[in-house]
XYZ file of C-alpha atoms in Angstrom:
763
model
C 139.821 156.836 96.250
C 140.804 153.281 97.158
C 138.384 150.468 97.757
C 139.599 150.099 101.325
C 138.344 153.606 102.071
C 134.844 152.919 100.816
C 132.152 152.564 103.462
C 128.622 151.254 103.593
C 125.589 153.451 103.072
C 123.308 151.765 105.584
C 123.181 152.893 109.175
C 123.442 149.381 110.527
C 127.165 149.073 109.754
C 127.123 145.277 109.750
C 130.913 145.137 109.422
C 131.631 148.057 111.726
C 132.813 150.336 108.877
C 130.949 153.450 107.842
C 130.582 154.099 104.097
C 129.880 157.387 102.357
C 126.506 157.521 100.593
C 126.730 156.134 97.079
C 130.019 154.300 97.543
C 129.884 150.815 96.117
C 130.324 147.976 98.634
C 133.592 146.154 98.196
C 131.959 142.740 98.570
C 128.397 141.474 98.073
C 128.344 139.746 101.439
C 126.112 142.446 102.905
C 123.188 141.694 100.635
C 120.032 140.348 102.211
C 119.674 136.689 102.737
C 116.872 134.933 100.890
C 115.266 133.671 104.095
C 115.274 137.153 105.599
C 113.533 138.466 102.497
C 110.861 135.775 102.689
C 110.307 136.454 106.391
C 109.967 140.167 105.710
C 107.457 139.363 102.954
C 105.315 137.386 105.389
C 105.361 140.283 107.854
C 104.306 142.774 105.196
C 101.593 140.543 103.737
C 99.889 139.653 107.007
C 96.700 141.413 105.963
C 96.300 139.315 102.806
C 97.094 136.126 104.715
C 94.590 137.028 107.443
C 91.913 137.759 104.835
C 92.363 134.380 103.164
C 92.296 132.583 106.522
C 89.160 134.444 107.600
C 87.346 133.670 104.347
C 88.320 129.997 104.445
C 87.332 129.681 108.097
C 83.988 131.371 107.434
C 83.275 129.016 104.530
C 84.204 126.084 106.764
C 81.800 127.296 109.456
C 78.996 127.614 106.902
C 79.734 124.137 105.576
C 79.770 122.607 109.064
C 76.404 124.180 109.844
C 74.935 122.318 106.878
C 76.052 118.941 108.236
C 73.459 117.007 110.266
C 74.183 116.544 113.997
C 75.943 113.349 115.023
C 75.660 111.519 118.352
C 78.248 109.173 119.832
C 77.357 106.439 122.345
C 80.248 104.722 124.140
C 80.484 101.326 125.864
C 83.469 100.241 127.972
C 85.141 96.819 127.943
C 87.631 95.588 130.543
C 90.482 93.342 129.405
C 91.137 90.708 132.129
C 93.875 88.245 131.124
C 93.244 86.059 134.208
C 89.775 85.295 132.920
C 91.179 83.694 129.760
C 93.334 81.024 131.509
C 92.604 77.474 130.467
C 91.362 74.872 132.966
C 94.448 72.697 132.559
C 95.537 70.617 135.542
C 99.108 70.472 134.246
C 99.375 74.280 134.597
C 97.584 74.545 137.905
C 100.740 75.554 139.740
C 101.892 78.061 137.119
C 101.565 81.809 137.910
C 98.574 83.582 136.327
C 98.964 86.639 134.128
C 97.499 89.767 135.715
C 99.057 92.570 133.629
C 97.993 93.669 130.131
C 100.785 95.200 128.077
C 100.017 98.060 125.640
C 100.924 95.855 122.668
C 98.313 93.311 123.766
C 95.691 96.057 124.000
C 96.540 97.150 120.456
C 96.034 93.547 119.309
C 92.641 93.387 120.997
C 91.636 96.695 119.409
C 92.462 95.350 115.942
C 89.833 92.654 116.485
C 87.182 95.400 116.547
C 87.970 96.210 112.902
C 87.721 92.625 111.648
C 85.233 91.671 108.949
C 83.721 88.926 111.107
C 82.877 91.257 114.004
C 81.418 93.877 111.648
C 79.246 91.250 109.930
C 78.092 89.926 113.327
C 77.017 93.407 114.478
C 75.276 94.162 111.173
C 73.339 90.889 111.307
C 72.407 91.510 114.948
C 71.191 95.079 114.515
C 69.904 94.807 110.941
C 70.988 96.103 107.534
C 68.526 99.009 107.608
C 70.465 100.665 110.435
C 73.600 101.011 108.300
C 72.393 102.949 105.291
C 74.661 105.802 104.280
C 72.984 109.183 104.535
C 73.063 111.420 101.486
C 75.309 114.510 101.864
C 73.743 117.974 101.875
C 75.017 118.624 98.368
C 73.324 115.501 96.948
C 70.370 117.471 95.415
C 72.812 119.787 93.656
C 74.789 116.803 92.362
C 71.611 115.152 91.035
C 70.589 118.417 89.370
C 73.959 118.692 87.611
C 73.708 115.081 86.433
C 70.246 115.738 85.032
C 71.534 118.742 83.123
C 74.468 116.758 81.759
C 72.381 113.748 80.691
C 71.198 115.285 77.342
C 74.827 116.004 76.465
C 75.856 112.377 76.967
C 75.464 111.324 73.268
C 77.632 114.232 72.153
C 80.347 113.279 74.634
C 80.190 109.671 73.443
C 80.560 110.742 69.802
C 83.520 112.929 70.736
C 85.123 110.069 72.671
C 84.623 107.711 69.735
C 86.203 110.209 67.321
C 89.225 110.520 69.624
C 89.572 106.743 69.958
C 88.574 106.708 73.624
C 86.227 104.122 75.227
C 82.630 104.660 74.170
C 81.434 104.568 77.797
C 84.167 105.965 80.061
C 83.478 106.062 83.828
C 82.959 109.832 83.830
C 80.164 109.536 81.232
C 78.364 106.590 82.840
C 75.263 108.439 84.127
C 72.913 105.735 85.327
C 69.366 106.346 86.411
C 70.264 105.291 89.950
C 73.259 107.232 91.282
C 73.668 104.780 94.164
C 73.835 101.879 91.721
C 76.375 103.690 89.587
C 78.531 104.355 92.659
C 78.508 100.700 93.720
C 81.616 98.691 93.032
C 81.438 95.486 90.965
C 80.517 92.508 93.148
C 79.650 94.617 96.214
C 76.706 93.300 98.210
C 74.369 95.021 100.635
C 76.258 93.422 103.533
C 79.546 94.867 102.230
C 78.002 98.338 102.081
C 76.643 97.989 105.627
C 80.046 96.826 106.901
C 81.712 99.831 105.236
C 79.241 102.222 106.898
C 79.770 100.512 110.269
C 83.550 100.948 110.033
C 83.238 104.591 109.031
C 81.163 105.433 112.103
C 82.963 103.198 114.627
C 85.167 104.986 117.182
C 87.652 102.913 119.229
C 89.971 104.232 121.938
C 91.597 103.006 125.140
C 92.448 104.354 128.553
C 96.121 105.234 128.959
C 96.512 103.789 132.480
C 93.861 101.042 132.526
C 93.113 97.946 130.480
C 89.834 99.442 129.284
C 88.741 99.780 125.653
C 86.069 102.328 124.761
C 83.807 101.365 121.867
C 81.808 104.233 120.402
C 79.465 104.530 117.462
C 78.457 107.721 115.645
C 74.945 108.106 114.206
C 72.313 110.762 113.606
C 69.888 108.811 115.835
C 71.111 108.696 119.465
C 69.162 105.497 120.233
C 70.703 103.772 117.207
C 74.186 104.876 118.329
C 73.656 103.304 121.783
C 72.175 100.144 120.277
C 75.084 99.585 117.875
C 77.691 100.381 120.555
C 76.189 97.795 122.945
C 75.895 95.235 120.139
C 79.568 95.768 119.293
C 80.610 95.414 122.936
C 78.629 92.143 123.195
C 80.038 90.811 119.916
C 83.612 91.612 120.921
C 84.018 88.675 123.449
C 82.394 86.315 120.948
C 84.816 87.429 118.271
C 87.737 86.953 120.676
C 86.601 83.382 121.395
C 86.148 82.674 117.686
C 89.543 84.123 116.849
C 91.180 82.183 119.700
C 89.565 78.937 118.552
C 90.645 79.601 115.013
C 94.194 80.248 116.196
C 94.191 77.090 118.328
C 92.770 75.098 115.411
C 95.483 76.381 113.100
C 98.101 75.590 115.749
C 96.675 72.099 116.262
C 96.670 71.459 112.518
C 100.257 72.567 112.272
C 101.285 70.428 115.245
C 99.444 67.446 113.720
C 101.359 67.878 110.485
C 104.607 68.057 112.455
C 103.716 64.890 114.393
C 103.065 62.998 111.149
C 106.309 64.287 109.611
C 108.341 63.323 112.696
C 106.763 59.846 112.740
C 107.810 59.297 109.140
C 111.290 60.589 109.958
C 111.601 58.138 112.855
C 110.540 55.234 110.644
C 113.098 56.165 108.004
C 115.836 56.486 110.677
C 115.029 53.049 112.113
C 115.174 51.445 108.666
C 118.535 53.071 107.942
C 119.944 51.903 111.294
C 118.876 48.291 110.560
C 120.603 48.425 107.173
C 123.853 49.662 108.751
C 123.778 46.923 111.368
C 123.302 44.237 108.700
C 126.211 45.552 106.649
C 128.501 45.647 109.704
C 127.646 42.012 110.439
C 128.619 41.060 106.850
C 132.133 42.437 107.301
C 133.028 39.850 109.940
C 135.333 40.196 112.883
C 137.385 43.320 112.882
C 140.322 41.739 114.851
C 140.846 39.055 112.159
C 141.222 41.674 109.468
C 143.622 43.591 111.656
C 145.870 40.485 112.243
C 145.925 39.680 108.559
C 146.738 43.284 107.829
C 149.765 43.119 110.199
C 151.078 39.885 108.592
C 150.767 41.382 105.124
C 152.685 44.424 106.272
C 155.547 42.198 107.461
C 155.504 40.192 104.228
C 155.461 43.444 102.244
C 158.611 44.609 104.040
C 160.445 41.363 103.163
C 159.279 41.482 99.566
C 160.379 45.081 99.211
C 163.856 44.138 100.594
C 164.109 41.305 98.047
C 163.033 43.711 95.309
C 165.786 46.114 96.326
C 168.426 43.339 96.195
C 167.164 42.168 92.825
C 167.350 45.696 91.419
C 170.928 46.031 92.765
C 171.931 42.788 91.098
C 170.350 43.912 87.854
C 172.280 47.155 87.980
C 175.555 45.248 88.589
C 175.132 42.878 85.673
C 173.669 45.492 83.331
C 177.144 46.572 82.046
C 178.001 44.193 79.165
C 181.438 45.701 78.404
C 182.926 43.885 81.385
C 182.419 40.372 82.539
C 180.443 39.219 85.543
C 182.014 39.486 88.933
C 182.925 36.472 91.036
C 179.596 36.887 92.928
C 177.568 35.807 89.923
C 180.095 33.122 88.589
C 178.762 29.549 88.140
C 180.927 26.328 88.003
C 180.399 26.098 84.259
C 181.516 29.704 83.839
C 184.636 29.029 85.984
C 185.598 25.984 83.910
C 185.184 27.931 80.670
C 187.307 30.784 81.968
C 190.146 28.242 82.908
C 190.024 26.763 79.414
C 190.209 30.289 78.019
C 193.299 30.975 80.159
C 195.050 27.749 79.062
C 194.341 28.466 75.392
C 195.753 31.925 75.825
C 199.029 30.529 77.301
C 199.290 27.909 74.574
C 198.715 30.544 71.918
C 201.467 32.631 73.432
C 203.941 29.719 73.338
C 203.092 28.886 69.714
C 203.418 32.467 68.708
C 207.044 32.630 69.821
C 208.059 29.517 67.826
C 205.761 29.474 64.779
C 204.328 31.891 62.295
C 200.880 33.450 62.770
C 199.590 31.493 59.775
C 200.706 28.179 61.013
C 197.903 25.578 61.162
C 198.526 24.865 64.854
C 198.123 28.582 65.741
C 194.901 28.794 63.743
C 193.496 25.754 65.497
C 194.223 27.255 68.934
C 192.618 30.526 67.943
C 189.475 28.787 66.736
C 189.173 26.949 70.028
C 189.704 30.227 71.886
C 186.868 31.940 69.960
C 184.502 29.061 70.655
C 185.306 29.211 74.385
C 184.610 32.981 74.474
C 181.216 32.597 72.767
C 180.240 29.942 75.309
C 181.331 32.355 78.119
C 179.135 35.141 76.699
C 176.165 32.812 76.390
C 176.597 31.691 79.971
C 176.773 35.304 81.219
C 173.634 36.227 79.264
C 171.789 33.356 80.879
C 172.841 34.580 84.320
C 171.615 38.129 83.474
C 168.223 36.818 82.332
C 167.870 34.793 85.503
C 168.576 37.916 87.634
C 166.030 39.941 85.624
C 163.330 37.303 86.044
C 163.984 37.252 89.800
C 163.463 41.096 89.841
C 160.114 40.770 88.025
C 158.970 38.107 90.458
C 159.815 40.341 93.428
C 157.988 43.284 91.833
C 154.855 41.210 91.203
C 154.930 39.922 94.763
C 155.116 43.482 96.152
C 152.209 44.621 93.957
C 150.032 41.711 95.037
C 150.723 42.365 98.720
C 149.924 46.075 98.312
C 146.618 45.225 96.602
C 145.684 42.934 99.455
C 146.549 45.635 101.977
C 144.424 48.219 100.107
C 141.422 45.910 100.055
C 141.751 45.294 103.783
C 142.080 49.059 104.400
C 138.876 49.724 102.430
C 137.014 47.119 104.430
C 138.296 48.578 107.696
C 137.417 52.185 106.608
C 133.936 51.198 105.483
C 133.348 49.456 108.717
C 134.481 52.526 110.723
C 132.283 54.845 108.604
C 129.267 52.628 109.093
C 129.867 52.535 112.801
C 130.161 56.344 112.949
C 126.995 56.776 110.870
C 125.179 54.328 113.063
C 126.234 56.232 116.157
C 125.158 59.615 114.703
C 121.902 58.150 113.463
C 121.170 56.733 116.887
C 121.792 60.142 118.533
C 119.610 61.959 115.990
C 116.868 59.398 116.335
C 116.847 59.825 120.104
C 116.511 63.642 119.817
C 113.803 63.294 117.153
C 111.909 60.892 119.349
C 112.034 63.377 122.251
C 110.796 66.166 119.960
C 108.065 63.893 118.689
C 106.885 63.221 122.212
C 106.906 66.960 123.065
C 104.984 68.023 119.931
C 102.534 65.175 120.381
C 101.850 66.409 123.916
C 101.353 69.970 122.702
C 99.058 68.774 119.933
C 96.871 66.919 122.403
C 96.796 69.969 124.699
C 95.807 72.298 121.819
C 92.914 69.995 120.970
C 91.799 70.028 124.573
C 92.106 73.849 124.881
C 89.763 74.351 121.933
C 86.986 73.091 124.170
C 87.890 75.371 127.118
C 88.382 78.823 125.521
C 87.058 81.813 127.482
C 87.091 85.463 126.414
C 89.597 87.723 128.239
C 87.176 90.673 128.105
C 83.821 91.696 129.530
C 81.609 94.757 129.243
C 81.709 96.860 132.418
C 79.671 99.885 131.268
C 76.917 99.680 128.686
C 76.374 102.542 126.256
C 73.704 105.075 127.190
C 71.607 107.121 124.818
C 73.544 110.408 124.275
C 71.717 113.682 124.884
C 74.156 116.095 123.177
C 75.536 115.902 119.643
C 79.246 115.470 119.026
C 81.280 118.646 118.770
C 84.838 117.321 118.669
C 84.740 116.413 115.002
C 83.449 119.848 114.075
C 86.243 121.474 116.037
C 88.803 119.262 114.320
C 87.411 120.118 110.886
C 87.322 123.803 111.772
C 90.896 123.673 113.058
C 91.970 121.802 109.946
C 90.349 124.442 107.745
C 92.056 127.178 109.772
C 95.502 125.589 109.614
C 95.070 124.518 105.986
C 94.046 127.981 104.850
C 96.912 129.510 106.812
C 99.386 127.110 105.220
C 97.889 127.656 101.760
C 97.936 131.447 102.078
C 101.483 131.433 103.431
C 102.636 129.075 100.695
C 100.967 131.179 98.020
C 102.594 134.365 99.328
C 106.006 132.686 99.473
C 105.553 131.201 96.002
C 104.627 134.561 94.518
C 107.585 136.138 96.286
C 109.975 133.506 94.922
C 108.577 133.938 91.419
C 108.868 137.738 91.621
C 111.754 138.943 89.492
C 112.399 142.600 90.172
C 112.305 145.065 93.020
C 108.984 146.216 94.432
C 110.015 149.367 96.314
C 112.901 151.776 96.700
C 113.368 150.619 100.262
C 113.831 147.020 99.117
C 116.217 148.069 96.347
C 118.342 150.131 98.734
C 118.316 147.451 101.440
C 119.360 144.732 99.004
C 122.038 146.581 97.049
C 123.182 148.764 99.992
C 123.256 151.760 97.641
C 121.132 154.955 97.874
C 118.021 155.272 95.717
C 117.757 158.952 94.761
C 114.497 158.702 92.843
C 111.411 156.691 91.974
C 109.925 157.746 88.637
C 106.348 156.722 87.807
C 105.298 155.235 84.501
C 103.408 157.632 82.187
C 101.290 155.261 80.097
C 97.713 155.673 78.849
C 97.233 151.906 79.056
C 97.722 152.161 82.818
C 95.988 155.470 83.650
C 93.581 156.061 80.772
C 91.527 159.273 81.202
C 90.501 158.846 84.826
C 89.792 162.233 86.489
C 91.485 161.190 89.737
C 94.680 159.989 88.107
C 94.625 160.399 84.359
C 97.459 160.872 81.937
C 97.980 164.537 82.772
C 98.056 163.878 86.492
C 100.600 161.091 85.992
C 102.832 163.479 84.025
C 102.695 165.987 86.860
C 103.580 163.299 89.404
C 106.421 162.252 87.122
C 107.677 165.853 86.977
C 107.656 166.124 90.776
C 109.539 162.839 91.060
C 112.185 164.086 88.585
C 112.598 167.341 90.564
C 113.076 165.387 93.777
C 115.625 163.099 92.107
C 117.506 166.102 90.681
C 117.705 167.744 94.102
C 119.019 164.554 95.679
C 121.459 164.125 92.820
C 123.058 167.550 93.265
C 123.115 167.255 97.061
C 125.885 164.685 96.850
C 128.116 166.545 94.377
C 131.573 164.885 94.181
C 133.550 166.765 91.499
C 136.120 169.427 92.432
C 134.987 173.032 92.613
C 134.889 174.635 89.172
C 134.723 171.302 87.377
C 131.587 169.759 85.926
C 130.048 166.724 87.585
C 130.349 163.833 85.104
C 127.439 161.436 85.672
C 127.237 158.171 83.730
C 123.634 156.950 83.256
C 123.463 153.224 82.559
C 121.395 150.115 83.276
C 121.686 146.350 83.312
C 119.745 145.685 80.116
C 117.913 147.573 77.427
C 114.391 148.865 77.918
C 115.016 150.245 81.423
C 114.233 153.864 80.392
C 117.705 155.335 81.024
C 117.520 157.621 77.970
C 114.277 159.195 79.185
C 115.786 159.515 82.666
C 118.873 161.252 81.254
C 116.737 163.642 79.221
C 114.389 164.393 82.152
C 117.205 164.974 84.653
C 119.093 167.156 82.197
C 116.100 169.385 81.585
C 115.323 169.608 85.307
C 118.926 170.459 86.260
C 118.989 173.113 83.559
C 115.757 174.509 84.957
C 117.530 174.820 88.318
C 120.032 177.231 86.759
C 122.871 174.812 86.004
C 124.746 174.508 82.743
C 123.942 170.976 81.623
C 125.313 168.873 78.778
C 123.800 165.540 77.805
C 126.079 163.268 75.734
C 124.702 160.377 73.675
C 127.364 157.647 74.140
C 125.142 154.920 72.686
C 126.880 154.747 69.307
C 124.994 151.636 68.234
C 121.335 152.622 68.743
C 121.651 156.433 69.184
C 118.635 156.442 71.507
C 119.011 160.068 72.617
C 119.203 161.321 69.053
C 115.877 159.634 68.349
C 114.195 161.687 71.106
C 115.462 164.991 69.660
C 114.147 164.863 66.118
C 112.670 168.353 66.519
C 116.146 169.872 66.816
C 118.384 170.820 63.900
C 121.260 168.371 63.941
C 124.766 169.912 63.916
C 127.491 169.355 61.337
C 129.703 167.227 63.581
C 128.956 164.647 66.249
C 130.683 162.716 69.014
C 132.351 160.274 66.638
C 133.773 163.153 64.575
C 135.222 164.810 67.673
C 136.987 161.547 68.617
C 138.260 160.603 65.158
C 138.833 163.899 63.310
C 141.444 166.236 64.805
C 140.075 169.265 62.948
C 136.555 168.863 64.378
C 135.531 171.478 66.920
C 133.322 171.109 69.947
C 131.170 174.102 68.950
C 130.274 172.429 65.652
C 129.007 169.270 67.452
C 126.835 170.876 70.118
C 123.124 171.500 69.714
C 120.991 173.472 72.170
C 117.364 172.946 73.187
C 116.221 176.526 73.753
C 113.009 175.490 75.507
C 114.848 173.910 78.418
C 118.326 175.403 78.109
C 120.101 172.039 77.701
C 123.046 171.366 75.374
C 123.361 168.002 73.651
C 126.350 166.211 72.130
C 124.727 163.643 69.850
C 125.985 160.588 67.989
C 124.892 160.683 64.356
C 127.329 158.086 63.061
C 127.752 154.521 64.255
C 131.008 152.839 65.167
C 132.020 149.182 65.050
C 134.191 149.530 68.163
C 132.818 152.176 70.555
C 134.865 150.826 73.482
C 138.100 151.693 71.642
C 136.914 155.254 71.032
C 135.772 155.788 74.642
C 139.022 154.404 76.008
C 141.202 156.604 73.782
C 143.062 159.725 75.004
C 140.829 161.774 72.726
C 137.798 160.880 74.862
C 139.606 161.815 78.076
C 140.713 165.113 76.563
C 137.227 165.871 75.276
C 135.686 165.251 78.694
C 138.338 167.396 80.373
C 137.529 170.280 78.019
C 133.775 169.874 78.535
C 134.190 169.842 82.304
C 135.428 173.422 82.191
C 132.370 174.618 80.233
C 129.488 172.989 82.141
C 128.283 172.317 85.646
C 126.798 168.860 84.996
C 127.525 166.371 82.204
C 125.150 163.435 81.756
C 126.335 160.500 79.610
C 123.534 158.325 78.257
C 125.355 154.970 77.795
C 124.394 151.463 76.615
C 123.508 148.699 79.115
C 126.635 147.591 80.914
C 125.818 143.865 80.758
C 124.772 143.841 77.120
C 127.868 145.576 75.689
C 131.378 146.566 76.720
C 130.917 150.081 75.324
C 130.172 151.466 78.789
C 133.181 149.870 80.532
C 135.792 152.543 79.531
C 133.444 155.331 80.718
C 133.012 153.907 84.246
C 136.402 155.035 85.680
C 136.095 158.441 83.906
C 132.767 159.285 85.570
C 132.468 160.928 88.960
C 129.218 159.095 89.642
C 127.223 156.282 88.072
C 123.464 156.628 87.934
C 122.069 153.109 87.603
C 118.470 152.818 86.291
C 116.397 149.703 86.957
C 112.819 149.041 85.938
C 110.227 148.467 88.666
C 109.284 144.756 89.064
C 110.923 143.925 85.727
C 114.696 143.697 86.074
C 115.701 140.503 87.832
C 117.529 140.795 91.128
C 120.505 138.741 90.071
C 120.857 140.821 86.903
C 121.038 144.013 88.979
C 123.583 142.478 91.327
C 125.812 141.307 88.464
C 125.606 144.728 86.800
C 126.610 146.506 90.037
C 129.494 144.077 90.489
C 130.572 144.887 86.940
C 130.590 148.620 87.744
C 132.613 148.023 90.882
C 135.154 145.789 89.135
C 135.780 148.372 86.409
C 136.547 151.258 88.750
C 133.193 152.799 89.586
C 133.732 155.252 92.427
C 130.159 156.111 93.356
C 126.776 154.778 92.357
C 123.162 155.874 92.944
C 120.021 154.095 91.857
C 116.781 155.144 90.191
C 113.691 152.939 90.242
C 111.913 153.682 86.976
C 108.497 152.977 85.402
C 106.690 152.573 88.729
C 102.967 151.776 88.700
C 101.649 154.261 91.228
C 98.586 152.318 92.344
C 100.473 149.061 92.950
C 103.472 150.870 94.388
C 101.327 152.436 97.081
C 100.456 148.965 98.414
C 104.047 147.780 98.704
C 106.059 150.852 99.681
C 104.311 152.709 102.439
C 107.537 154.301 103.684
C 108.427 155.890 100.341
C 107.373 159.405 99.292
C 106.035 158.273 95.909
C 103.627 155.872 97.648
C 101.708 158.906 98.995
C 101.272 160.598 95.625
C 97.526 161.146 96.212
C 98.325 163.713 98.901
C 99.460 166.098 96.152
C 96.408 165.524 93.923
C 94.685 168.758 94.902
C 97.830 170.783 94.118
C 98.809 169.133 90.840
C 95.438 169.070 89.032
């Protein structure tokens, strides 16, 4: 069978595909959502939630009846902003304010909670009216303190031995509880103010500028007296607060006036200094004319410097003589003499020898003339160089003069700009000074003309009925709080719950059929009670096994003439699958079927441990799979009392998965199928070991056992996914080890929940 052909077992058909009973879902998307589970828990636990809410509400009602009655007297105050306008002639033509904004009302209401107003009311009415009444549980508290007082030395010794303070706050039991409760530095007036604030009730009308001032007290006359005193003190407090605000504003404006006056004095002094410095610079036009003349002179000097540098470059080459431009009369005369001596030397050379005295004399004269020419040229070069240095010095001097004049002109312009800016700033500061000075004088005048913007329009009357609103609020709070607490507790317990609580929940969550719920047979649970003792629990267990066996054989899936191979497994050890396999095998055999139970747990051999009363055979399952000569008849053992055959595992194996996945295992199962009607394989937990994995595709059905309220939900889901991934074709569930009493409270729709109906038949 392919996975695509598998269908869901539930009747809802969330995906529109029907699934045969027991077929594993292809995907886990159909499992219940966590929020749906929590919502279903709230619906099923409504009785417990209602009981908690009723008890809490009843306790709240009893507690409220112990509280003394409280009376509230209310006075009304009208906020009139037009009444608070100042008698100022300068604002006589200005429009008057007639509307009170909600933010202004909130500001006025904050005044009612000020320390000054509370102290004024306390002093007016008297401190005795604001003593805090002792709560109803005060006698019980005093009695507990008296009982704990003899134990105080022992607690102090224990605290000292632990290194704690010798007199911690919890052990400070003074003779006067009121004195011990007082805070350090708290006076009687502070206590009275605290009591006044606790009992004061302030509210306002939503559509009118009216503030309601109420006071709560056990004495109705005292409540009216304090409410009227508060309403009368409110305008006085507004006037005091307004005067204080005006005084603070006037002080601030006075400080600003003094600061601006000092700033004006400093600005005037700086302006005088700038004017004096500008006068020291002289006329600006004279500096400008001199600057223009120096610029012209600088141009001429730079031209002379350029000519001098050109001349220096022309005479710098000493390999050639000076040009005619730089020739002096002396140099011309020397050059003529040199020419004549050269002609004379040429004439003598043609007639006389080179060593003739006349030739030597001419040559000596020629050398002397040439040295005089070189000396004359060097003098001309030095003269040109000195002229270049003079031009360079002249240019530098003129540039220095120009720079000094530029600095003077720039400084003068900067001072003028600063003086202009300072004058502008001084004018604006002077205007601001005049404005703030005017406001300061007006603030001083307004301090003498303050009027309160509020007046009492309705005085408080002595109340005739006690207050009931607070009691209703407390009762509603207790109701809602208990409901929230009960709901939160139920949800918390549900979130902390690990396993499944009923077969219906297990089937709804896994979307697989639950064919049986088997109760737990435990003396620690049942004891020897006559209405449900150990024997009665065994009988209920037997009926549950019979019902599971009938449901198991109803959905037979093997071909006709072949045994139904059922693999019994679980997610983890301790689920009771071995006992389930043994019980189902005996019950199916009692129904006339040929049943074989195989112990495939080669590591622990759990089934073999339950059959110690039987004579063990020569061979076992391991021998049949490893020894070719071993015969099936030599490995089988029969329980004659129930008519069940067993194939046990007496030897262990280091690799059971290899044996179960071998062809020998498939051949053995094929042979056994022809001999029996039902074959039950008691296997190890599928998540703990891989020994069960090769048996999953060989089995016709998988019977998955989970322990009631013990196996975690996610563990069950992972185990079922493991069965599906390894080729499991069909799977049914058994909820094992059910506590009958608790199960009856959670699973009303399950047959096992009504086990008491069969008590008269089973005893």
